[in-house]
Amino acid sequence: MRLFHFPIAFMAGLATVLIAFFAGTVLAGPLKPAALIPQWEPQAQFAGYYVALAKGFYAARGVDMRILRGGPASPPSALLRDGRAQFGTFFLATAIRERAGGLPLLNLAQFVPHANQLIIARKADGITTPHDLDGKRVSLWGPEFRILPEAFFKKFEARVTEVPQGFTVDLFLRGGVAACSAMTYNEYHAILNAGLDAGELTVFSLADFGLDLPEDGLYTLDGTWEKDPELCRAVVRATLDGWRYAFTHPEEALDIVMSHVAAAHLPTNRMHQKWMLSRITRAMSADGPDFGLLSRPQYQTTSDALVAAGLVTTAPPSEAFHADCR
């Protein structure tokens, strides 16, 4: 039997063509390069993007996508501003404030319609109401994640000492701060896994205090949209494909997520990521007809909350902020 050996580049090109064929997409010309920066380190919160890359959904729609490593040292606002990325993920409130501050962000898709952000404290420290946080040390993430906590503290006149918070909640667990930032689908689970009982904790869900504002959305800059709206539409549609696949194939999605986690050498495990994926799936309300769409009421509620909290003076009109690419 005669064996045929094909160059790796040829096989990669053949794979892309086959993916496009079975996806019902005909590629015209070379793939368009693009880079995406998630707002945090690799985890199941971004499973749809990683799945879209691994399953060839971006390539099938003509995009040569790279997903960069996010986290505190790589805020999406900085990477979009200097051109290292063309697409990024933001909380809606963060994106509105960035745009009001001069960064021309454009919402292409909205995936998480409600707030999942928490402030967690111990009841043993005498913290049972928001007012009890006054004068306390509270760990917070960087500027792109602290808008809701800032509005929360201001609403209840709690003057806290802000302490930087990184990838873990170790500082809170060791008693270094009285309270910490958390997400319902991430740090809350990590705190319980560390041995604290739910009954020992005071959990302030910011959504319950008039701050139920949408979170993760997909963004680009006005200039990218004006230059190549078809690229933007292709990225959104491939990402939607990636999320839908992740929702219906969670174990395979976790395999893909864990490959990114391992490459980044992060202190997490599959059990925690599985828990996260199940809750982010629920948070996205993916079964609804408006999955991926930013509604006018969502935008207005968020911009009004930012103005009321004094975090922006004026918000851009919704028509200039959002492009429906679904």
XYZ file of C-alpha atoms in Angstrom:
326
model
C 0.000 0.000 0.000
C 1.344 3.440 -0.916
C 1.045 6.156 1.741
C 0.542 9.795 0.791
C 1.923 12.540 2.999
C 0.359 15.998 2.750
C 1.844 19.237 4.086
C 0.312 20.499 7.341
C -0.791 23.754 5.671
C -2.698 21.776 3.045
C -4.483 19.707 5.688
C -5.386 22.816 7.696
C -6.815 24.444 4.583
C -8.772 21.307 3.711
C -10.201 21.212 7.243
C -11.387 24.805 6.951
C -13.091 24.084 3.625
C -14.825 21.005 5.035
C -16.000 22.916 8.115
C -17.396 25.658 5.911
C -19.109 23.114 3.663
C -20.886 21.329 6.496
C -21.812 24.638 8.103
C -23.501 25.682 4.895
C -21.090 28.568 4.321
C -19.077 29.128 1.175
C -15.780 30.869 1.777
C -14.843 33.572 -0.694
C -11.171 34.454 -0.555
C -8.753 34.231 2.352
C -9.863 34.357 5.969
C -9.971 37.782 7.596
C -7.704 38.022 10.657
C -9.228 39.208 13.930
C -8.447 39.068 17.637
C -10.861 38.838 20.578
C -10.009 39.771 24.167
C -12.302 38.419 26.925
C -12.500 40.562 30.046
C -11.091 37.849 32.320
C -8.830 34.814 32.451
C -9.857 31.625 30.553
C -12.932 30.060 32.160
C -16.391 28.738 31.293
C -17.790 32.274 31.359
C -16.370 32.489 27.809
C -17.083 28.937 26.670
C -18.997 30.024 23.583
C -16.010 31.875 22.172
C -13.589 29.028 22.815
C -16.043 26.517 21.323
C -16.571 28.669 18.222
C -12.815 28.726 17.723
C -12.222 25.023 18.373
C -15.150 23.819 16.257
C -14.188 26.015 13.316
C -17.272 28.250 13.449
C -15.211 31.422 12.999
C -13.288 29.910 10.107
C -16.525 28.698 8.555
C -17.710 32.303 8.409
C -14.444 33.555 6.963
C -12.683 34.733 10.145
C -9.171 33.763 11.210
C -9.843 34.390 14.913
C -7.330 34.556 17.740
C -8.581 34.615 21.326
C -6.162 36.453 23.572
C -5.687 35.832 27.262
C -7.694 38.293 29.330
C -7.394 39.202 32.974
C -6.420 42.156 35.165
C -3.279 42.877 33.137
C -5.126 42.907 29.800
C -8.302 45.010 30.043
C -10.308 44.932 26.796
C -10.512 48.730 26.723
C -6.718 48.998 26.465
C -6.352 46.306 23.791
C -9.134 47.696 21.612
C -7.783 51.211 22.004
C -4.280 50.317 20.812
C -5.415 47.902 18.091
C -4.148 44.650 19.608
C -7.739 43.343 19.467
C -10.699 44.173 17.247
C -13.341 42.583 19.500
C -13.789 42.373 23.249
C -16.274 41.523 25.976
C -17.575 44.086 28.483
C -20.300 44.511 31.053
C -22.897 46.896 29.628
C -22.350 49.524 32.347
C -18.593 49.438 31.736
C -19.048 49.847 27.993
C -21.381 52.823 28.406
C -18.943 54.544 30.756
C -16.033 53.828 28.415
C -17.951 55.293 25.490
C -18.978 58.321 27.524
C -15.280 58.742 28.319
C -14.263 58.794 24.665
C -13.660 55.152 23.644
C -16.092 54.593 20.715
C -17.381 51.162 21.754
C -20.206 49.586 19.782
C -22.346 46.768 21.180
C -22.663 43.931 18.648
C -24.401 41.363 20.854
C -25.677 41.128 24.430
C -25.405 37.708 26.049
C -26.020 38.134 29.803
C -29.222 40.132 30.396
C -29.058 40.441 34.204
C -26.545 41.249 36.941
C -24.744 38.343 38.596
C -22.332 40.421 40.652
C -22.181 40.036 44.433
C -20.481 41.522 47.470
C -19.862 38.766 50.042
C -19.056 39.233 53.738
C -19.082 37.151 56.915
C -21.948 37.544 59.353
C -19.456 36.937 62.170
C -17.863 40.301 61.310
C -21.161 42.046 62.041
C -22.009 42.711 58.403
C -25.675 42.063 57.703
C -26.789 45.241 55.908
C -25.121 47.417 53.248
C -24.569 50.158 55.843
C -22.385 47.752 57.833
C -19.776 47.919 55.066
C -19.009 51.517 55.989
C -15.366 51.812 57.044
C -14.552 48.235 56.027
C -11.863 46.867 53.708
C -13.475 45.461 50.559
C -11.593 43.780 47.708
C -12.639 44.874 44.236
C -11.589 43.975 40.714
C -10.179 46.554 38.329
C -12.022 49.559 36.865
C -13.928 47.526 34.278
C -15.720 45.531 37.000
C -16.309 47.954 39.830
C -19.043 50.201 38.461
C -21.903 48.330 40.145
C -20.117 48.050 43.513
C -19.304 51.771 43.379
C -22.959 52.577 42.705
C -23.979 50.208 45.517
C -21.638 51.802 48.063
C -22.739 55.279 47.059
C -26.410 54.385 47.348
C -25.946 53.241 50.957
C -23.303 55.822 51.876
C -20.777 53.115 52.664
C -17.258 54.568 52.533
C -15.115 51.492 52.043
C -11.373 51.024 51.756
C -10.836 49.463 48.344
C -8.285 46.663 48.090
C -7.240 45.145 44.730
C -8.702 41.697 44.020
C -7.170 39.312 41.515
C -8.147 35.915 40.131
C -8.886 34.326 43.522
C -10.745 35.191 46.745
C -7.836 34.063 48.942
C -7.546 37.447 50.639
C -11.153 37.208 51.842
C -10.747 33.599 52.932
C -7.685 34.540 54.997
C -9.456 37.462 56.678
C -7.468 40.146 54.866
C -10.642 41.985 53.867
C -14.122 42.154 55.378
C -15.844 41.618 52.037
C -14.985 40.674 48.476
C -16.326 40.852 44.954
C -17.902 37.724 43.504
C -20.047 36.409 40.682
C -22.926 34.024 41.281
C -21.395 31.588 38.775
C -17.804 31.779 39.995
C -16.381 33.112 43.261
C -19.480 32.321 45.329
C -19.024 28.645 44.479
C -15.289 28.876 45.235
C -16.013 30.326 48.689
C -18.429 27.501 49.500
C -15.906 24.941 48.240
C -13.309 26.472 50.554
C -15.391 25.327 53.539
C -17.614 28.276 54.424
C -21.323 27.514 54.803
C -23.905 29.670 53.068
C -25.444 30.426 56.466
C -22.182 32.051 57.604
C -22.229 34.543 54.755
C -23.968 37.807 54.027
C -24.448 37.879 50.273
C -25.407 41.223 48.738
C -26.759 40.498 45.263
C -26.465 43.853 43.520
C -29.464 42.976 41.341
C -31.610 43.044 44.488
C -30.589 46.627 45.251
C -31.818 48.311 42.065
C -28.706 47.430 40.058
C -29.939 44.574 37.877
C -27.895 45.673 34.892
C -26.884 43.456 31.925
C -23.359 42.106 31.955
C -21.363 40.310 29.237
C -21.727 41.622 25.721
C -19.566 41.539 22.587
C -18.092 44.859 21.413
C -15.974 46.459 18.751
C -15.025 50.029 17.919
C -17.003 52.258 15.568
C -14.052 52.267 13.180
C -14.010 48.465 12.873
C -17.739 48.410 12.148
C -17.479 51.201 9.571
C -14.532 49.534 7.864
C -15.942 45.986 7.730
C -19.505 45.413 8.996
C -19.529 41.947 7.406
C -16.582 40.906 9.556
C -18.496 42.057 12.639
C -21.608 40.143 11.597
C -19.544 37.033 10.905
C -17.944 37.184 14.370
C -21.317 37.602 16.082
C -22.985 34.773 14.167
C -20.080 32.396 14.749
C -20.113 33.289 18.447
C -23.838 32.589 18.643
C -23.144 29.214 17.027
C -20.445 28.609 19.607
C -22.706 29.364 22.563
C -25.558 27.236 21.249
C -23.159 24.346 20.722
C -21.753 24.784 24.230
C -25.250 24.731 25.722
C -26.127 21.455 23.989
C -22.690 19.793 24.332
C -21.538 20.873 27.805
C -18.971 18.124 28.363
C -17.264 18.791 25.051
C -17.393 22.521 25.801
C -15.709 21.839 29.147
C -12.958 19.851 27.417
C -12.287 22.911 25.258
C -12.419 25.355 28.189
C -10.073 23.203 30.257
C -7.524 23.167 27.442
C -7.341 26.974 27.697
C -7.259 26.805 31.506
C -4.363 24.346 31.384
C -2.443 26.475 28.898
C -2.798 29.449 31.243
C -1.828 27.384 34.332
C -4.811 28.663 36.319
C -5.771 27.424 39.822
C -9.171 25.957 38.999
C -10.639 22.549 38.178
C -13.206 20.883 35.961
C -15.819 20.574 38.702
C -15.793 24.310 39.309
C -15.862 25.080 35.585
C -18.787 22.687 35.109
C -20.669 24.511 37.846
C -19.845 27.810 36.163
C -20.992 26.658 32.742
C -24.326 25.423 34.090
C -24.991 28.758 35.794
C -23.816 30.964 32.943
C -26.093 28.944 30.653
C -28.990 29.716 32.964
C -27.958 33.370 33.246
C -27.961 33.816 29.483
C -31.599 32.779 29.041
C -30.546 31.263 25.736
C -33.928 29.727 24.965
C -35.564 33.107 24.440
C -36.047 34.710 21.011
C -33.945 37.729 21.967
C -30.759 35.814 22.767
C -27.883 38.026 21.730
C -29.932 41.212 21.437
C -29.509 44.374 23.512
C -32.956 45.859 24.042
C -33.659 49.566 24.309
C -35.100 49.217 27.867
C -31.942 47.377 29.004
C -29.794 50.139 27.629
C -31.928 52.926 29.049
C -32.112 51.384 32.525
C -28.339 50.998 32.621
C -27.519 54.463 31.325
C -30.049 56.029 33.748
C -28.456 54.147 36.661
C -24.994 55.413 35.731
C -26.190 59.010 35.489
C -28.079 58.717 38.799
C -24.953 57.373 40.516
C -22.861 60.210 39.103
C -20.637 57.757 37.230
C -21.312 59.487 33.885
C -22.758 62.905 33.140
C -24.476 61.888 29.920
C -24.852 58.572 28.072
C -24.690 58.131 24.294
C -28.001 57.551 22.491
C -28.840 53.869 22.095
C -28.926 54.146 18.287
C -25.255 55.108 18.276
C -24.276 52.415 20.746
C -25.716 49.216 19.307
C -25.710 47.336 15.981
C -27.927 44.246 15.653
C -25.672 41.699 13.958
C -27.592 38.513 14.682
